[in-house]
Tab-separated table of C-alpha atoms in Angstrom:
chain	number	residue	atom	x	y	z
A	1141	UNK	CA	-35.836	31.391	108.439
A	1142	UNK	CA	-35.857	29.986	105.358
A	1143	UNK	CA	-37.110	32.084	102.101
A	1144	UNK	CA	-39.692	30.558	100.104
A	1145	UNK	CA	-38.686	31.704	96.525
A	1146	UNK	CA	-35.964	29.237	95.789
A	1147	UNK	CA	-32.614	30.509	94.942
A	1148	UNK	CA	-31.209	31.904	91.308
A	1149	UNK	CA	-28.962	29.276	90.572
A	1150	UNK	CA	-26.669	29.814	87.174
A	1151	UNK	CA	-25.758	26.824	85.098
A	1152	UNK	CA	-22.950	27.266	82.887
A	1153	UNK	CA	-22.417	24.859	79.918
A	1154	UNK	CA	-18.949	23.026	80.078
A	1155	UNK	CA	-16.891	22.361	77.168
A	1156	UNK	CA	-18.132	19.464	75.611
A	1157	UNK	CA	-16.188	19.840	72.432
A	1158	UNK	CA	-12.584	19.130	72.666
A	1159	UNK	CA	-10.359	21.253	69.843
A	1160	UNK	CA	-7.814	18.411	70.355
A	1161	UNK	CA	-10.444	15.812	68.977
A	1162	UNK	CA	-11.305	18.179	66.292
A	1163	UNK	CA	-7.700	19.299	64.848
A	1164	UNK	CA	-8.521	22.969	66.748
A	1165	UNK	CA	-11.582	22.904	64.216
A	1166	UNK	CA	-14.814	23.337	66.200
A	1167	UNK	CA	-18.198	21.282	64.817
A	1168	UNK	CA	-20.056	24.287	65.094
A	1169	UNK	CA	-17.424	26.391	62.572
A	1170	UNK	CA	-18.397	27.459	59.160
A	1171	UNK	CA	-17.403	24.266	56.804
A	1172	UNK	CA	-15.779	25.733	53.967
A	1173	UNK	CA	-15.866	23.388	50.407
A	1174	UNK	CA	-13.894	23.075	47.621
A	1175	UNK	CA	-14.107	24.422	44.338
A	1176	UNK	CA	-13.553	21.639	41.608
A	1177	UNK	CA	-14.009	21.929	38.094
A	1178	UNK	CA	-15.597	19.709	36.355
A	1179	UNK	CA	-17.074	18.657	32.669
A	1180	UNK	CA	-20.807	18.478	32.519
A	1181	UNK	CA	-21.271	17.869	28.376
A	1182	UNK	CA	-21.762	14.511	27.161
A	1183	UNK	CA	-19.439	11.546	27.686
A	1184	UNK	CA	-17.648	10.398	24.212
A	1185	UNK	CA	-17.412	6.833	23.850
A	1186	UNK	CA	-15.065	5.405	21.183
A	1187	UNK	CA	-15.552	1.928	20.388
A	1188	UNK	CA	-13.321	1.662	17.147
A	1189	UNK	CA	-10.211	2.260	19.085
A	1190	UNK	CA	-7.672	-0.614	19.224
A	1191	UNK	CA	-8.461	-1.358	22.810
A	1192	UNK	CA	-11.708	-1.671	22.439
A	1193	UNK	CA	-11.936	-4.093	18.736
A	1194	UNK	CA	-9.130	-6.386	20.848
A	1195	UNK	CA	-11.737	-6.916	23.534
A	1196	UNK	CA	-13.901	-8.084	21.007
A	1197	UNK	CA	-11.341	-10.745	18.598
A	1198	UNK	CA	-12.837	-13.672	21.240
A	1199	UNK	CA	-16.306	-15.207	21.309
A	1200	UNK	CA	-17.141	-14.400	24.616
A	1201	UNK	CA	-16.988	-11.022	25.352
A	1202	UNK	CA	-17.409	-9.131	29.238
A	1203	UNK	CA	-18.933	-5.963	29.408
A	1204	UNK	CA	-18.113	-3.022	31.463
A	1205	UNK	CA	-18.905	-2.637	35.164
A	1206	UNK	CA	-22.383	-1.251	34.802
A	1207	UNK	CA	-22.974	-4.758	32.877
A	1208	UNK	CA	-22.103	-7.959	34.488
A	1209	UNK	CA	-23.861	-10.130	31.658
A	1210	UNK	CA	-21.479	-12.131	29.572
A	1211	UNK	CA	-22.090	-12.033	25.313
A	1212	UNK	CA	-21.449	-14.787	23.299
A	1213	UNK	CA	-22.390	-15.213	19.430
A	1214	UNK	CA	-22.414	-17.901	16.900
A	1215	UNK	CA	-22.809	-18.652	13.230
A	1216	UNK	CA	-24.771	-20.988	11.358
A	1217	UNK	CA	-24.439	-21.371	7.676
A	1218	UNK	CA	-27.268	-22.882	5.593
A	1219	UNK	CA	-28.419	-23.230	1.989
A	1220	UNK	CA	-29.814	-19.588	1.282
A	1221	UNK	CA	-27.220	-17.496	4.320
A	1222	UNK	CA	-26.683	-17.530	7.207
A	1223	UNK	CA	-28.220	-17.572	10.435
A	1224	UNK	CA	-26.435	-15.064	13.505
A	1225	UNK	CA	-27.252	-16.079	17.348
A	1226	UNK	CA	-26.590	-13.353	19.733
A	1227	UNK	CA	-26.527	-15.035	23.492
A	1228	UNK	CA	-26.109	-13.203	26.579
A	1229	UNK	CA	-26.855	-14.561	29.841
A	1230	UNK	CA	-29.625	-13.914	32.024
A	1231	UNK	CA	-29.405	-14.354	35.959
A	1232	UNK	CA	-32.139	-16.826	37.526
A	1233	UNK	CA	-33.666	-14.478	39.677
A	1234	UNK	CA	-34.508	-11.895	37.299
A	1235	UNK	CA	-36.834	-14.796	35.420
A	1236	UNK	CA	-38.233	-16.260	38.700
A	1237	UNK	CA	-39.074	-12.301	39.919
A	1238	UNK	CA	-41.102	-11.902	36.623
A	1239	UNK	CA	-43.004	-14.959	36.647
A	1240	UNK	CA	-43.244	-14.312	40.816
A	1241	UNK	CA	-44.828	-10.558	39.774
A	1242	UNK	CA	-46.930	-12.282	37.521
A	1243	UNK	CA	-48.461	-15.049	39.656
A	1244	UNK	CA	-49.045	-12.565	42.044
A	1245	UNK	CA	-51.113	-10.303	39.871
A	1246	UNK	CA	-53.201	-13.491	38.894
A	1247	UNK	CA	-53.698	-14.222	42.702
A	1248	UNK	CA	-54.992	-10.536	43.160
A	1249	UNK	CA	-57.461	-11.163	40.214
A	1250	UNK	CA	-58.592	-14.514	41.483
A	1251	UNK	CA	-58.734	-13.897	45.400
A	1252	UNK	CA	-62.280	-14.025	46.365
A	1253	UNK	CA	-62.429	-12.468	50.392
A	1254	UNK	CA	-65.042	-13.549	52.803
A	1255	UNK	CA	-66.006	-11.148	55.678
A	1256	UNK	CA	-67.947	-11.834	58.523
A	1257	UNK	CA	-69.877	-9.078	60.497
A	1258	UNK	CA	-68.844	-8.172	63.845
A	1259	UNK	CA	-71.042	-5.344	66.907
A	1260	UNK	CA	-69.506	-4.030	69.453
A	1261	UNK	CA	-70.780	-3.223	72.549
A	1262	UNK	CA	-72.569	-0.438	71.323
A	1263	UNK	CA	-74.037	-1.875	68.944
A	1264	UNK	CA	-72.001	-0.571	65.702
A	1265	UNK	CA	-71.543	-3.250	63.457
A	1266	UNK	CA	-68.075	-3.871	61.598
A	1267	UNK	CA	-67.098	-6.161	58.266
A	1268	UNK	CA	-64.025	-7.992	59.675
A	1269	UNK	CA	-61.894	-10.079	56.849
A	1270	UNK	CA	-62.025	-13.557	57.630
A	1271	UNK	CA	-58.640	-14.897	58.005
A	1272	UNK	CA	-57.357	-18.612	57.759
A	1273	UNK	CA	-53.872	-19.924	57.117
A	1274	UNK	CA	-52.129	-17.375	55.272
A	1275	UNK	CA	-49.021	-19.482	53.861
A	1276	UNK	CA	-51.765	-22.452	52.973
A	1277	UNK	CA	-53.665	-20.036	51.588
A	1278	UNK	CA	-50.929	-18.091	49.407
A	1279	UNK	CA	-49.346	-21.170	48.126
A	1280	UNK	CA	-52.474	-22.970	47.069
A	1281	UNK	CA	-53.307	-19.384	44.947
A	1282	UNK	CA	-49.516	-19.304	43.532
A	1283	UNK	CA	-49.685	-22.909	42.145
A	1284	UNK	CA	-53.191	-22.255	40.296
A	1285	UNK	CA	-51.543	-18.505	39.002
A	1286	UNK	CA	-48.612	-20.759	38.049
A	1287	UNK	CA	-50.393	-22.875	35.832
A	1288	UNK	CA	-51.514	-19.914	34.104
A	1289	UNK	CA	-48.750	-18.499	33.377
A	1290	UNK	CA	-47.781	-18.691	29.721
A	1291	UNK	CA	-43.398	-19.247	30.255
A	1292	UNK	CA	-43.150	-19.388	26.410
A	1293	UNK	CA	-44.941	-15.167	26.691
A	1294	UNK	CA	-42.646	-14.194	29.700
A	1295	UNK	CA	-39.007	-15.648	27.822
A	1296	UNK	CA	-40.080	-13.657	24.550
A	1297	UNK	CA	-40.661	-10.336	26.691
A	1298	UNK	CA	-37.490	-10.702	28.958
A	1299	UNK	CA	-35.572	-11.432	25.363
A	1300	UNK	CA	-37.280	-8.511	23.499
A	1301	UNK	CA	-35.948	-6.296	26.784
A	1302	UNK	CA	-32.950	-7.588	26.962
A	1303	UNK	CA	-31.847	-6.388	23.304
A	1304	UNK	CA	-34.483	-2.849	23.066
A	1305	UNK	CA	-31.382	-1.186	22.315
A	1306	UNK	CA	-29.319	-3.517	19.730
A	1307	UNK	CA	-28.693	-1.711	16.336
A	1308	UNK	CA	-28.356	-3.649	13.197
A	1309	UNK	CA	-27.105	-2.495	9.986
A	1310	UNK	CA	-26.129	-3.758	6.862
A	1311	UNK	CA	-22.783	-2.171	5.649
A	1312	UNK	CA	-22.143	-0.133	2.385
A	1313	UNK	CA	-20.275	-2.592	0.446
A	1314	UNK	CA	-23.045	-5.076	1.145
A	1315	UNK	CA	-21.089	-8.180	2.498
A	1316	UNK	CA	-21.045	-7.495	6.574
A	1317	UNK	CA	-23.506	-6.353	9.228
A	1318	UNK	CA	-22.867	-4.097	12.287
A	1319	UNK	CA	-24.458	-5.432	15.630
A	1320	UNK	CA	-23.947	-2.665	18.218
A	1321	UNK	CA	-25.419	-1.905	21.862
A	1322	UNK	CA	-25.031	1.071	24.283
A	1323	UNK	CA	-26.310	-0.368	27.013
A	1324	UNK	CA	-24.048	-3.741	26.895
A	1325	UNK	CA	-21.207	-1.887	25.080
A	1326	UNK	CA	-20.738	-4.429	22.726
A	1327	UNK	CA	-20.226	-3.083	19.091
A	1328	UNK	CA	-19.201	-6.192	16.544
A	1329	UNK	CA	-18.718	-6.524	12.763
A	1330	UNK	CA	-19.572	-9.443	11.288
A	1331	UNK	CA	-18.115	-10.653	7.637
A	1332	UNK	CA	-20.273	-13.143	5.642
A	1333	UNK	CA	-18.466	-12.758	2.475
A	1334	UNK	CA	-21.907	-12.741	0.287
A	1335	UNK	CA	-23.898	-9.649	-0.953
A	1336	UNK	CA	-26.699	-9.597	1.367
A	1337	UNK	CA	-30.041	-8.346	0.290
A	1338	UNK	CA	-31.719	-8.097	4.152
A	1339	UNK	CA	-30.667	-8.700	7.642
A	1340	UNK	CA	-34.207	-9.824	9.651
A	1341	UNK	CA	-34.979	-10.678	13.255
A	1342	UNK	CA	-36.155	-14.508	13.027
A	1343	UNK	CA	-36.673	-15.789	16.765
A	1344	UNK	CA	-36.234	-13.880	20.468
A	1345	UNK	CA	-36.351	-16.144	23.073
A	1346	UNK	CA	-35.019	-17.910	26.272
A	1347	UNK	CA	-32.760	-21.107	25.743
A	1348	UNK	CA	-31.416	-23.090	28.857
A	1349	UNK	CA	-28.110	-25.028	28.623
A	1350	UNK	CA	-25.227	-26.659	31.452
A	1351	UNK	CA	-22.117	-26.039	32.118
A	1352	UNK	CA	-19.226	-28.227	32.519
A	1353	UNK	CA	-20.474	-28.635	36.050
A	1354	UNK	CA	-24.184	-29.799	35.139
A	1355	UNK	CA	-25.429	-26.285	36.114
A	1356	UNK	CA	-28.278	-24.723	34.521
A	1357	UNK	CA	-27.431	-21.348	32.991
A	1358	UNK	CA	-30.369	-19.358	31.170
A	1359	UNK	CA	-29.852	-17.224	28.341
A	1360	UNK	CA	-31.584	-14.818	25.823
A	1361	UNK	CA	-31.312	-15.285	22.472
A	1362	UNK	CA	-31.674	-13.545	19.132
A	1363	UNK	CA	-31.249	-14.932	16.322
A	1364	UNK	CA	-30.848	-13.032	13.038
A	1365	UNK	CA	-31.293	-14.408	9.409
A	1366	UNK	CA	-29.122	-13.268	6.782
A	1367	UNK	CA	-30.646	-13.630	2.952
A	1368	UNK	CA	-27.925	-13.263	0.069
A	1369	UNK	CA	-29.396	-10.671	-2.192
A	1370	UNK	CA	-30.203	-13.420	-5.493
A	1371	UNK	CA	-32.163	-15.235	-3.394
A	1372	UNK	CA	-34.783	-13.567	-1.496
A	1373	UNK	CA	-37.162	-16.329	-0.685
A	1374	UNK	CA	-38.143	-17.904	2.617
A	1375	UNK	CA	-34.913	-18.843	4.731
A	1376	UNK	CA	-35.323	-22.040	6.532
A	1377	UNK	CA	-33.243	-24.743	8.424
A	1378	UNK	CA	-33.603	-28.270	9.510
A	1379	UNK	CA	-35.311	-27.414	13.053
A	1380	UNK	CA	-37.886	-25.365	10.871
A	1381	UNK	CA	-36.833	-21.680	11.403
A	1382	UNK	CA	-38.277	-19.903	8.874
A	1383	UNK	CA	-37.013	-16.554	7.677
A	1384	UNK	CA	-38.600	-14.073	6.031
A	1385	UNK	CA	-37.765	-10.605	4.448
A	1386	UNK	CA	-38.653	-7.373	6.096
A	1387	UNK	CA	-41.806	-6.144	4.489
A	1388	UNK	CA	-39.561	-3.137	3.293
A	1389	UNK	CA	-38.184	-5.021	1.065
A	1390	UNK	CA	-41.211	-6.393	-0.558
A	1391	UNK	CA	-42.522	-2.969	-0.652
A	1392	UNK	CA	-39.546	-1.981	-2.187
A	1393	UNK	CA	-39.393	-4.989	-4.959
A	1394	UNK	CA	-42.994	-4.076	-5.347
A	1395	UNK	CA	-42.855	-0.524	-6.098
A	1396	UNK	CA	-39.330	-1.519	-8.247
A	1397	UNK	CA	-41.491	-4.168	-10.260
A	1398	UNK	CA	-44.587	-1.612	-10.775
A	1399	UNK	CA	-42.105	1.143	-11.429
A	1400	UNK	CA	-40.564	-0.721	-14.787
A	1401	UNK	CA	-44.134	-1.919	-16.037
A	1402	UNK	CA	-45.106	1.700	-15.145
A	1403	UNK	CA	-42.017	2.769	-17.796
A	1404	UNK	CA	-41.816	0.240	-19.949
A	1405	UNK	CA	-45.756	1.174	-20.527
A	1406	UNK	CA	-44.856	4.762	-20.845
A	1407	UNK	CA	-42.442	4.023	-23.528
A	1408	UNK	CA	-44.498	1.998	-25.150
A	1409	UNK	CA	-47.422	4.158	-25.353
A	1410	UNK	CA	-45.264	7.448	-25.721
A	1411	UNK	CA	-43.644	5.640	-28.803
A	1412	UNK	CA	-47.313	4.508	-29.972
A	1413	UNK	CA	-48.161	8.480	-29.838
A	1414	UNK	CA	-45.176	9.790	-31.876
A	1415	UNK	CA	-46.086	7.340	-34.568
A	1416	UNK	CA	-49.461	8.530	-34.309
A	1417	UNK	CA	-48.655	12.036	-34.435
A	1418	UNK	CA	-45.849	11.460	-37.203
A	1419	UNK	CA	-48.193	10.079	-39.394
A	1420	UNK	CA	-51.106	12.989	-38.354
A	1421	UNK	CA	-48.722	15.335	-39.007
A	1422	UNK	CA	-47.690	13.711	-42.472
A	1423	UNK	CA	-51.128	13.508	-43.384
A	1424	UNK	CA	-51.981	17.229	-42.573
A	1425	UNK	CA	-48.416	18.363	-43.666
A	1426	UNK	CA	-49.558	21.568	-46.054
A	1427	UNK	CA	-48.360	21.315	-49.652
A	1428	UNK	CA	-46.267	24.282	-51.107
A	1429	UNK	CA	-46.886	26.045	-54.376
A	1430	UNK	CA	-43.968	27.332	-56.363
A	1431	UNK	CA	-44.317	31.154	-56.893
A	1432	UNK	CA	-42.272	33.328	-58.441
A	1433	UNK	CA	-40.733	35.957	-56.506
A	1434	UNK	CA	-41.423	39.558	-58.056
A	1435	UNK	CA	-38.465	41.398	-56.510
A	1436	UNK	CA	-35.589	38.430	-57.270
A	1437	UNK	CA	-36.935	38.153	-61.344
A	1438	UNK	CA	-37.058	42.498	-61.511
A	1439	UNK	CA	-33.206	41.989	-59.661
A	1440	UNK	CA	-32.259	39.783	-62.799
A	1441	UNK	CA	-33.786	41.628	-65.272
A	1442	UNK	CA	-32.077	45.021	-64.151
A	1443	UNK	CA	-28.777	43.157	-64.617
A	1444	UNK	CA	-29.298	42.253	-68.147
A	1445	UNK	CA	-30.644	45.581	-68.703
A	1446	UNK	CA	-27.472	47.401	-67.555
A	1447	UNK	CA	-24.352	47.739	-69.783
A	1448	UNK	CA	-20.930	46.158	-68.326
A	1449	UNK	CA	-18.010	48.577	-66.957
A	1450	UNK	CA	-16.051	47.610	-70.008
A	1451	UNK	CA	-18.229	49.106	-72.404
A	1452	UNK	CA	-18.407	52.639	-70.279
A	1453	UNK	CA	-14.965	52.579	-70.204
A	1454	UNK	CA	-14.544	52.328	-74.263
A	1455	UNK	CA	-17.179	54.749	-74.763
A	1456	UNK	CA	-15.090	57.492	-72.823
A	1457	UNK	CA	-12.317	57.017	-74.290
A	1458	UNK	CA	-13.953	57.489	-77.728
């Protein structure tokens, strides 16, 4: 007879895990780590040491790893200063990707969807996107977002990005300004030899130029107008960029200006009013009688009244 239960079988895992494989070390063992210690404050970053200013004596200069973007400057001297350009190159894709974002957004604006209304079998009754050819479709809407597209808006903002962290400062002794970045780890002194009254922002743009090859290479641009300090009119050159002082420094001449008429007035009028009150005080001035003195004439009189010590002495004697 056979038994209906079936029998107890026992299954018994085999040794998957070989301790050869592993170095003895099973997968399943407690991992132990190590203990490293490390610095967690901020990272110093001196860019005055002589390493550093060598990488800088060329005009083209190569950033770090973290920025692949090569920096290339150039100075242009004109009647009233000088005019600093500040290159650095900007990859194709990264201009095509913005104008690409922004076509898009223009498509989403202008897209106009037709549905069409579909029942099932029951009777429920569905609005279904009508669908035609989706690459006609998408290019046709790209070409009329391109055309809307101001390029001349999109280069500013890509330039105005591509320096948000560029410092510029005049110097104390007034003849060179410091140019310095974080982000690009450029830092750069430049030397103009003049006393410079302001150091102004004139154009940010994109400019396109070739290679030696023919190939086009984009870059961002900011130029920076230099004004010697005598001369703080409008700055301009023969392609017609204009330059103009920060409005600091009008305020600045302004509240100068007002500040000597505001003196010079006060010393005028404050000299007006001590003449004034010189002569109200001469005219008011209180005249003085001569009077005699009661206790100074009895003082004299007593010392005519008394005898000298010579004559006491002679009238002892007698």
């Amino acid at each position: 007879m056979f038994s209906v239960l079936p029998a107890q079988t026992l299954f018994d895992q085999s040794q998957l895990w070989n301790r050869r494989m592993f170095g003895g070390n099973l997968p399943n063992a407690s991992q132990q780590y190590k203990r490293r210690r490390g610095y967690s404050g901020p990272i110093r970053c001196d860019c005055t040491s002589p390493d550093r200013e060598s990488s800088f004596s060329g005009d083209d200069y190569k950033g770090n790893s973290s920025s692949s973007q090569a920096i290339t400057y150039s100075v242009d001297k004109i009647s009233e200063g000088f005019v600093l350009s500040i290159l650095k190159e900007i990859p194709e894709r990264e201009i095509y990707s913005v104008i690409y974002s922004k076509a898009k957004d223009i498509k989403e604006r202008n897209y106009r969807p037709s549905y069409n209304i579909v029942r099932d079998i029951f009777g429920n009754e569905y609005y279904v996107e009508e669908k035609c050819e989706e690459d006609d479709d998408d290019d046709e809407l790209i070409r009329a977002a391109m055309s809307q597209i101001d390029l001349n808006s999109v280069g500013k903002k890509l330039s105005r990005e591509s320096y948000q962290d560029y410092n510029i400062e005049i110097e104390r002794r007034g003849s060179s300004v410091c140019i310095s970045s974080s982000k690009d780890n450029f830092n750069k002194e430049f030397e103009f030899g003049i006393n410079i009254e302001d150091a102004v922002v004139i154009d940010c743009n994109i400019e396109k130029k070739y290679n030696q090859i023919g190939k086009e290479i984009y870059y961002t641009v900011l130029k920076i107008g230099i004004t010697e300090k005598q001369e703080a009119k409008e700055l301009s050159d023969k392609s017609g960029v204009r330059v103009t002082p920060s409005s600091s420094t009008h305020k600045k001449k302004y509240h100068y200006k007002k500040h000597r008429e505001s003196q010079s007035s006060s010393k005028h009028h404050n000299h007006h009013y001590s003449q004034n009150k010189r002569k109200r005080t001469n005219s008011t001035k209180p005249v003085l009688e001569e009077i005699e003195d009661i206790e100074f004439v009895n003082y004299e009189e007593s010392l005519q009244m008394n005898p000298p010590c010579l004559s006491l002495i002679e009238e002892i004697q007698a």
